XYZ file of C-alpha atoms in Angstrom:
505
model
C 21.422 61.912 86.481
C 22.796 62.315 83.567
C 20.416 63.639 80.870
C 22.314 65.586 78.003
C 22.597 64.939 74.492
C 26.114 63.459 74.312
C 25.687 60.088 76.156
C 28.712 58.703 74.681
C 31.313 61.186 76.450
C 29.771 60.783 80.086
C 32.166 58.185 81.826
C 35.267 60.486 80.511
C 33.889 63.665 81.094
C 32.873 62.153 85.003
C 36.623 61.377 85.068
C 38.117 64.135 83.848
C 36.179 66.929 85.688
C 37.612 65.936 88.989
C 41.444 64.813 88.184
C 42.647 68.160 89.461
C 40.771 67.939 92.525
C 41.700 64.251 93.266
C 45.151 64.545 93.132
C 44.840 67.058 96.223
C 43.477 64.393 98.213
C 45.660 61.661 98.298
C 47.203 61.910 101.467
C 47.340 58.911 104.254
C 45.354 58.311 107.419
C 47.666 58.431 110.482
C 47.186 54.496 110.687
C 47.612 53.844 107.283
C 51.058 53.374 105.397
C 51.367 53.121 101.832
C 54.936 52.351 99.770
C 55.051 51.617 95.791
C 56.541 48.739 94.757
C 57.549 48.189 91.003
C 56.213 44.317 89.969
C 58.729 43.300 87.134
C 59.267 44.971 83.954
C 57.711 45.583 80.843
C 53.567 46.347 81.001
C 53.492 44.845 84.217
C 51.775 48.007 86.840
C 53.261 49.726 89.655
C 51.315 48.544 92.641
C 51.221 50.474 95.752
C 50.812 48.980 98.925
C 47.962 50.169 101.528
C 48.140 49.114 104.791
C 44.780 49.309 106.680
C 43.887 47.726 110.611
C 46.118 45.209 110.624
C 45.704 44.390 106.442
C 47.874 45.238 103.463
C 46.453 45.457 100.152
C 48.455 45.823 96.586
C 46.247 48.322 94.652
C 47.377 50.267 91.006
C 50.244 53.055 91.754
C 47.733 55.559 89.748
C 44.680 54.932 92.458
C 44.691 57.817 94.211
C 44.289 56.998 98.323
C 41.763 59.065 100.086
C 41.573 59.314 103.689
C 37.819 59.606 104.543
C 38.237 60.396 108.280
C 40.575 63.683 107.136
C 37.583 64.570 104.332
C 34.687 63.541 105.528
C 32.824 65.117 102.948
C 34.622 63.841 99.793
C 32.284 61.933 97.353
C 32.527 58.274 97.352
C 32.426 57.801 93.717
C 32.782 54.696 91.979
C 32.445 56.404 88.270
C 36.644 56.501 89.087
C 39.161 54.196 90.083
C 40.116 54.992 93.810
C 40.943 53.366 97.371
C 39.127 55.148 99.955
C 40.103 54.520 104.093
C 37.401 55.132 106.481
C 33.892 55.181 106.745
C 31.523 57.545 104.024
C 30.497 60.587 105.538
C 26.669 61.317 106.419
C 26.942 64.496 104.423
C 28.625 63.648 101.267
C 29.352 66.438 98.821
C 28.344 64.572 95.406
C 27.732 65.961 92.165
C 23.340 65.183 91.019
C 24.609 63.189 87.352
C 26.946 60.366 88.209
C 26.041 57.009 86.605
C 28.312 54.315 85.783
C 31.164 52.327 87.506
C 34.331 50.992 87.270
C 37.229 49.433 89.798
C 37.090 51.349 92.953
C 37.408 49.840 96.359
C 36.315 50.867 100.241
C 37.755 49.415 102.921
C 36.113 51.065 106.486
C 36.524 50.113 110.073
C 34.121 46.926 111.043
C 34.122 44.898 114.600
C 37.375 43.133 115.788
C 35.297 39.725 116.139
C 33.619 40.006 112.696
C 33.359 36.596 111.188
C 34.481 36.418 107.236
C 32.642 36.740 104.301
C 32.573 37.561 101.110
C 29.822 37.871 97.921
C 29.556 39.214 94.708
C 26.337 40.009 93.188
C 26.898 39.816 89.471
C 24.124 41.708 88.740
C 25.284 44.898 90.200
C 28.652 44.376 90.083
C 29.063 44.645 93.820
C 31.741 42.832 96.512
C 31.293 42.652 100.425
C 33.661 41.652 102.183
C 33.506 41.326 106.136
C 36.380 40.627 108.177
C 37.955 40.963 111.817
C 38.312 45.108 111.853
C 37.406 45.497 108.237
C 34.525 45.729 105.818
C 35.042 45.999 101.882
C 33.138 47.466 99.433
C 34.196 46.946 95.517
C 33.102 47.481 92.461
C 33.932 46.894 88.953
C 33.160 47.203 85.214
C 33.275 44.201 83.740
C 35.767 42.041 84.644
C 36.193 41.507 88.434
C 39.799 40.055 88.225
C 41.790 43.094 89.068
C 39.347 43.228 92.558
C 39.475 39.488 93.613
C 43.512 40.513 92.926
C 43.220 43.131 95.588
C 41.323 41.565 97.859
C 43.975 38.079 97.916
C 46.844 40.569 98.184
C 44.978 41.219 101.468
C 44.304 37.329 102.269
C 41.029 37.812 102.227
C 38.862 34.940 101.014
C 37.676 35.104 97.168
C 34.236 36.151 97.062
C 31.355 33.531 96.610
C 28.590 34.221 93.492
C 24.985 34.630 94.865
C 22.222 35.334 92.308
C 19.719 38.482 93.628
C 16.876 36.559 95.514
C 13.847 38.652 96.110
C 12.431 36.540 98.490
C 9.244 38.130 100.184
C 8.348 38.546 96.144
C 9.191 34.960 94.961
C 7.482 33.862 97.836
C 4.461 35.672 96.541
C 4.368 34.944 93.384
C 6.295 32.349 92.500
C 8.980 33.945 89.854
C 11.941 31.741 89.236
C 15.733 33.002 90.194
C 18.399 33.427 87.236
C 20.817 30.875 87.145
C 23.888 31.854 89.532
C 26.206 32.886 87.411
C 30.342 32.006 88.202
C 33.849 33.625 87.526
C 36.945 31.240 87.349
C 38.542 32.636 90.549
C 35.393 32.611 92.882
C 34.303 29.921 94.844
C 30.612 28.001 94.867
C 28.629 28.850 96.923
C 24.686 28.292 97.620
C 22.053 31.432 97.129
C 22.280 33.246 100.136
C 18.198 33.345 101.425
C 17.816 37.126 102.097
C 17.272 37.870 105.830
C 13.678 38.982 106.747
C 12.401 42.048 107.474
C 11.970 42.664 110.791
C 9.576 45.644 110.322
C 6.524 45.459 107.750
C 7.190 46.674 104.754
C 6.317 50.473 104.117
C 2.943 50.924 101.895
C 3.323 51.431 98.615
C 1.394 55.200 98.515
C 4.943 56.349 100.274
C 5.861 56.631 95.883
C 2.507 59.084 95.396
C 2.808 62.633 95.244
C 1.723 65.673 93.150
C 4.507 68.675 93.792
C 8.406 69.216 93.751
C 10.636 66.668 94.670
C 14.250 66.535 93.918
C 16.810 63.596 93.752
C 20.539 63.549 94.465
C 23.806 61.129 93.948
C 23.139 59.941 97.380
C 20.669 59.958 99.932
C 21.424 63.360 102.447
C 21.840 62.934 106.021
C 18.615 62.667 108.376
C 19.793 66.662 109.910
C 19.735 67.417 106.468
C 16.003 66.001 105.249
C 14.690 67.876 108.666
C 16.125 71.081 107.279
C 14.795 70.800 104.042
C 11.274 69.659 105.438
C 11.160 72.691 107.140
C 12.756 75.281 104.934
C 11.682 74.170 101.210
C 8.556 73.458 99.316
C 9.901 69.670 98.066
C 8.452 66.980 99.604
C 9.442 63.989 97.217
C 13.098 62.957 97.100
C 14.276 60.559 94.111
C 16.925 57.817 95.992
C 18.900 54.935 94.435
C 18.417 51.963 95.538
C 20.961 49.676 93.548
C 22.067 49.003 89.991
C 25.444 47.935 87.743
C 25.916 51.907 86.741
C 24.985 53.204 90.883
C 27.616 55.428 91.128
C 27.746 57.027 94.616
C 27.970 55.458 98.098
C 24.595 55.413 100.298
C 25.699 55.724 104.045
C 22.455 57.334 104.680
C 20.337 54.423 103.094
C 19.152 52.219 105.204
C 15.306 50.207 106.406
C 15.509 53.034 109.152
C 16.403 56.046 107.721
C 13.721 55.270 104.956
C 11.179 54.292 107.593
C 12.103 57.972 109.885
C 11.998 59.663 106.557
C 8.306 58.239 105.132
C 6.805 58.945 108.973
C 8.359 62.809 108.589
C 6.477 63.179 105.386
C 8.860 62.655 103.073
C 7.740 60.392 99.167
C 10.314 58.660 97.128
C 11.012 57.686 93.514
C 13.030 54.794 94.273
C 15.592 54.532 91.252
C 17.860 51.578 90.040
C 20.553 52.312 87.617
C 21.385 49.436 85.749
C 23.029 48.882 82.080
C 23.460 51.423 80.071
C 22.872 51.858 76.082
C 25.226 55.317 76.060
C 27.856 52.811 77.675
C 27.780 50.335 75.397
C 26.356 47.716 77.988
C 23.456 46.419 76.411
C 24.230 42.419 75.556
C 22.603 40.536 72.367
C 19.904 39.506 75.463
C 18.923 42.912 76.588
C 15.430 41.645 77.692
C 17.734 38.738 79.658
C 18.972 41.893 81.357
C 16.232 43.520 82.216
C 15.037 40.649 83.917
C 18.328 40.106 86.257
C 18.116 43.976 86.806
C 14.131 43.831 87.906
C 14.931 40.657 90.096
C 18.226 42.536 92.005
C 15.803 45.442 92.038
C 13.264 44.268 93.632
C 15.594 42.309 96.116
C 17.285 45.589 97.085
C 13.390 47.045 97.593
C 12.743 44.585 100.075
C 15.718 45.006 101.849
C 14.772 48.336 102.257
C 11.254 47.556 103.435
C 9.541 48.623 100.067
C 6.605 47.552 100.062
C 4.544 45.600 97.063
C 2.817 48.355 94.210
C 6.192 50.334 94.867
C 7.214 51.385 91.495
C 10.790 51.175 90.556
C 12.055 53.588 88.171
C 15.408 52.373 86.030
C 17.547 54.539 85.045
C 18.267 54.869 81.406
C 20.128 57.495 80.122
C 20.198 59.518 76.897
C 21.327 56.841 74.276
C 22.100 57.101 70.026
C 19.197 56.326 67.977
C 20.800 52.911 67.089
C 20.225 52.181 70.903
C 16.677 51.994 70.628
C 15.378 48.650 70.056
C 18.015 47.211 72.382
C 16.744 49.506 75.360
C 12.785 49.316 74.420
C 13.096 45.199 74.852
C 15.461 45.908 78.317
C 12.889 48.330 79.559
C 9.931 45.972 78.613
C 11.503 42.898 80.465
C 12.086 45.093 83.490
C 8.541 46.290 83.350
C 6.663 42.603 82.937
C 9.158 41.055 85.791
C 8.339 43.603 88.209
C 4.569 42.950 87.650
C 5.050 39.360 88.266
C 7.062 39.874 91.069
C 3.883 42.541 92.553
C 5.837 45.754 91.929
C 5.068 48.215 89.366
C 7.607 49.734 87.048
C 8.836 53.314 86.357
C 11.719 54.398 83.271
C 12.958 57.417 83.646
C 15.220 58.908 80.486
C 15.881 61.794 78.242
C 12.673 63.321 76.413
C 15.338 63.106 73.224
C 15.579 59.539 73.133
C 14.394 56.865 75.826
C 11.027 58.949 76.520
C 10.498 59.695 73.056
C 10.806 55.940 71.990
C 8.757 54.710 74.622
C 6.069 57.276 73.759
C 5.649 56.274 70.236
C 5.367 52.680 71.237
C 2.790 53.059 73.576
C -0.686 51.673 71.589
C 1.932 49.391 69.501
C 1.800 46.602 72.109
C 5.013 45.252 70.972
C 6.410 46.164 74.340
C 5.300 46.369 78.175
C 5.201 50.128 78.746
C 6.096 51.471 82.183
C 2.844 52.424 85.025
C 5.158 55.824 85.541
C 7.324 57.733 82.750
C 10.196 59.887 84.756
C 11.005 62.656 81.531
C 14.347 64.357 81.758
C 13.539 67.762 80.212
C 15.054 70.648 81.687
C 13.351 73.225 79.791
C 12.220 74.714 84.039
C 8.540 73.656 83.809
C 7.298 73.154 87.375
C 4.490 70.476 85.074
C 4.366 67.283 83.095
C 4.052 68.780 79.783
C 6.324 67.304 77.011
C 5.285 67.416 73.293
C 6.720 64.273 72.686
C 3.471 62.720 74.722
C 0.559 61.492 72.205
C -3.151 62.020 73.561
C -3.412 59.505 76.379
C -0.112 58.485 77.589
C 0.248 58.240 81.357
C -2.489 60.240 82.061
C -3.673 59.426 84.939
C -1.074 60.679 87.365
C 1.418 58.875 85.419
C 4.098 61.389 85.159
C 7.129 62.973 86.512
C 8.929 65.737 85.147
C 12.637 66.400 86.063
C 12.745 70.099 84.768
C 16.264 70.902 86.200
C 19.480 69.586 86.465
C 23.239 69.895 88.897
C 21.470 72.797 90.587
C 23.156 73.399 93.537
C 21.177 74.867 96.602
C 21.918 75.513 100.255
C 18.841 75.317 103.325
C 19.429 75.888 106.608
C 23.240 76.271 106.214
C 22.964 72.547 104.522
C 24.110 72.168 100.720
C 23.299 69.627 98.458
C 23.571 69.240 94.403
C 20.348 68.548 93.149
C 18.069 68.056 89.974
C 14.715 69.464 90.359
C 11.234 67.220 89.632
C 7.907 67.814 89.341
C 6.413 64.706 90.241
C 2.249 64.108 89.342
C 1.936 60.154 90.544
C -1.000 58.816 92.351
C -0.777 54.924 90.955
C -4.017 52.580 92.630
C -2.222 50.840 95.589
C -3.004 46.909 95.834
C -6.710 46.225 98.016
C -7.271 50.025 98.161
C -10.508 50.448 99.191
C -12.985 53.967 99.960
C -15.201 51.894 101.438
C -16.165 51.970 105.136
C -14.158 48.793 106.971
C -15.076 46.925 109.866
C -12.133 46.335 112.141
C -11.473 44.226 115.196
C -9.585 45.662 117.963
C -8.002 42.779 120.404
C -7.089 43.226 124.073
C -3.532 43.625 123.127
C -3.931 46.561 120.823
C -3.589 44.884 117.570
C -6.183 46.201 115.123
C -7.346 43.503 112.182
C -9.626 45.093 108.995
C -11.198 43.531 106.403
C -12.531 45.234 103.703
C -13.468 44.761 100.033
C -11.178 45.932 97.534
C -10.611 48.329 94.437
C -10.213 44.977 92.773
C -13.045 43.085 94.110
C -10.949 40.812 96.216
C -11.361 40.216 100.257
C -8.172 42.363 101.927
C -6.482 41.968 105.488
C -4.506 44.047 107.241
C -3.205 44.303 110.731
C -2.169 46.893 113.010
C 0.372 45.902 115.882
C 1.353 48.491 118.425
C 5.000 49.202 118.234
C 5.340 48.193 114.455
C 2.852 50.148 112.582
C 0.645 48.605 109.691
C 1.444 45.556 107.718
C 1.291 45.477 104.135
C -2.563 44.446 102.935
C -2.751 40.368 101.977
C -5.639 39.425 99.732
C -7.560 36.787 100.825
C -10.329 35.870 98.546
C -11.715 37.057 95.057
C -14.941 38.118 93.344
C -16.197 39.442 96.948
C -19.620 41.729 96.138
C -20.375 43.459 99.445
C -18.620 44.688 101.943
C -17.373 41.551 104.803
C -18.542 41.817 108.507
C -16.824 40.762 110.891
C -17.288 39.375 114.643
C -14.618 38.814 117.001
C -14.651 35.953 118.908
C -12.215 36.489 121.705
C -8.460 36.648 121.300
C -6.934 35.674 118.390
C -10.213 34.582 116.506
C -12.507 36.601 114.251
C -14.994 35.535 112.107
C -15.586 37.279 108.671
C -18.488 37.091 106.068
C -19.155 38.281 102.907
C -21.150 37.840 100.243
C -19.687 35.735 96.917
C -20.323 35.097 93.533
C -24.044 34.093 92.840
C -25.141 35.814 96.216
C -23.879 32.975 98.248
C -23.616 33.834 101.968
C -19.150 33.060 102.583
């Protein structure tokens, strides 16, 4: 993350740090052939041709072409315009601050017999394409044109426009979808229902901690979490999970590394990197965007198998003081739609300017404030301290401090660039409960509870051997004892409890 004073300079000074570097690794996989070839006269670009499994794709003539299988740990950065062959490495080597994206394309070795398709999600400026022997990856600033260019040169189909769909939360609660959203040289296409999780979703505690943590471009390699589990004192790892401004590649990031990583002992602050103020990203509707950016973020949690209570921290770095009332009303929209869609919300930002704004806010009630503040400080304290807090604000482990930044440290032979947090959460989790619970156990292993809630409500869960817990599901309200329950043979339990008025349920 980025969190200096000088907002304004970070997608140039991303660019620039790395030309020299770049420009040494342009060289061509032994199955890939690439020519220039001049396209008229005049402004009209020098394309280069790419030639990939069986595909040829025009790109720029400035793109530089990097060979993934000959660098394996190169950086797939989408902060730069490049055309990278081959599959991201496990081990990246990524600088810690990268946000933001622009044109930059992947193109990595799939199944002969995969059947076509191809999406764009608007909202985080993202292309898949699948084909025979291929699978695509774009992304863009603004304007997809220049990709859906690339990807015809290739004759491969134009991508079709699906809105995010958190479906496990609409389901829940009933939020409506934004309006699907079309560019002239897509085609129509119906919302895409997200597939379901096979696996129950992972609790929501797995975001509690008090202690270091650290968090990284992208998410390290499962050799390299075992190392640092056994060699290091952090225990919380920040990880992004999505966003218009994500600017690294996540090989690593999947339901099962996330599900190996929680059982090891491992917390998360899951982050989402979305618009940016410093960019210049934030429309005359900023709450309008903080609403699409809550909805794709909370899709991307359940495809991940985060569970509901999860906060979600977005990612809003250090903006100019005329910024402010466009990011407060982005931040509170993201805030109220992940309540209503059951997750809670997190902001991280500068002390200087997103966490000082938010802080004098706080009693104003003019806008939702975040259950978790995430306060880029780097001043080294291993605490939550920041004078810019008033008496009361996120208080009750509400806080995490990142108190270092791009530090770069090596465990177990394995090296990874790294800002430092000190992270002091420990949010209520929905139907939590330090009550005793009577429980059910049925021939076939599964284990039901009941108990009554921190929130007075009734609360199921289930146990099933082979898949772990379920998330809890609330079934009644205003419970005032604790149920009892008697099990009736297989697959039938009775439970009572005693309701409003003393009434016998």
């Amino acid at each position: 993350m980025f969190a200096g004073q000088m907002p304004w300079s970070a997608r140039s000074w991303h660019s620039l740090a790395v030309s020299a570097a770049v420009a040494a690794l342009v060289v061509p996989a032994p199955a890939v052939h690439t020519a220039s070839v001049h396209k008229g006269a005049g402004a009209q670009p020098i394309l280069r041709q790419v030639s990939y499994r069986g595909y040829s794709f025009e790109v720029p003539g400035s793109w530089p072409v990097i060979d993934l299988t000959r660098h394996p740990r190169d950086c797939v950065r989408f902060d730069r315009h490049a055309v990278y062959l081959g599959a991201p490495g496990r081990n990246e080597s990524c600088p810690s601050r990268l946000v933001g994206t622009t044109e930059a394309i992947v193109i990595q070795p799939a199944a002969a017999r995969a059947p076509q398709s191809s999406v764009e999600n608007p909202v985080s400026r993202r292309i898949r394409v699948a084909a025979p022997r291929i699978r695509v990856t774009a992304t863009f600033d603004s304007d997809p044109t220049q990709i859906y260019q690339i990807l015809a040169s290739a004759f491969l189909p134009a991508p079709i426009i699906q809105a995010p769909n958190p479906v496990g939360a609409v389901a829940r609660h009933g939020v409506a979808k934004p309006a699907r959203r079309r560019h002239g040289a897509a085609r129509a296409g119906k919302t895409a229902r997200a597939a379901r999780m096979t696996a129950p979703a992972l609790p929501a505690q797995i975001a509690n901690y008090q202690g270091l943590g650290f968090d990284t471009c992208t998410a390290p390699s499962a050799a390299y979490m075992q190392a640092w589990m056994r060699l290091t004192r952090y225990r919380a790892l920040g990880i992004y999970i999505g966003g218009s401004d994500e600017a690294c590649a996540q090989p690593n990031l999947t339901p099962g590394w996330l599900r190996g990583e929680a059982a090891a002992g491992w917390h998360f602050l899951p982050m989402y990197v979305g618009p940016q103020a410093a960019f210049g990203e934030l429309s005359l509707t900023p709450g309008r965007q903080g609403r699409a950016a809550a909805l794709d973020a909370v899709a991307q949690a359940e495809r991940l198998g985060l569970g509901p209570g999860t906060p979600i921290y977005y990612d809003m770095e250090a903006y100019l003081p005329d910024q402010s009332g466009a990011a407060l009303r982005l931040e509170s929209a993201w805030t109220t739609t992940l309540h209503a869609l059951g997750y809670s919300s997190g902001i991280y930002s500068s002390s200087a300017s997103g966490i000082a704004d938010l802080a004098r806010q706080y009693s104003s009630h003019k806008y939702a404030m975040p259950d978790v503040i995430y306060d880029a400080l780097w001043n080294g304290g291993q605490n939550t301290k920041d004078s810019v807090y008033q008496a009361g604000e996120w208080v009750n482990h509400q806080r995490v401090h990142q108190f270092a930044g791009n530090v770069i440290q090596t465990f177990g032979g394995d090296t990874i660039n790294i800002d430092q947090d000190f992270m002091n959460v420990g949010l209520p989790m929905p139907g939590g409960t330090s009550q005793a619970s009577p429980a059910v156990i049925q021939s076939d292993g599964v284990v039901d509870v009941f108990y009554r809630g921190s929130d007075s409500k009734l609360w199921y869960v289930r146990y099933a051997p082979g898949s772990g817990w379920a998330s809890p599901v609330a079934l009644a309200g205003s419970v005032e004892s604790a149920p009892t329950t008697v099990n009736r043979g297989p697959g039938h339990v009775d439970v009572f409890y005693k309701g409003p008025g003393g009434d016998l349920w």
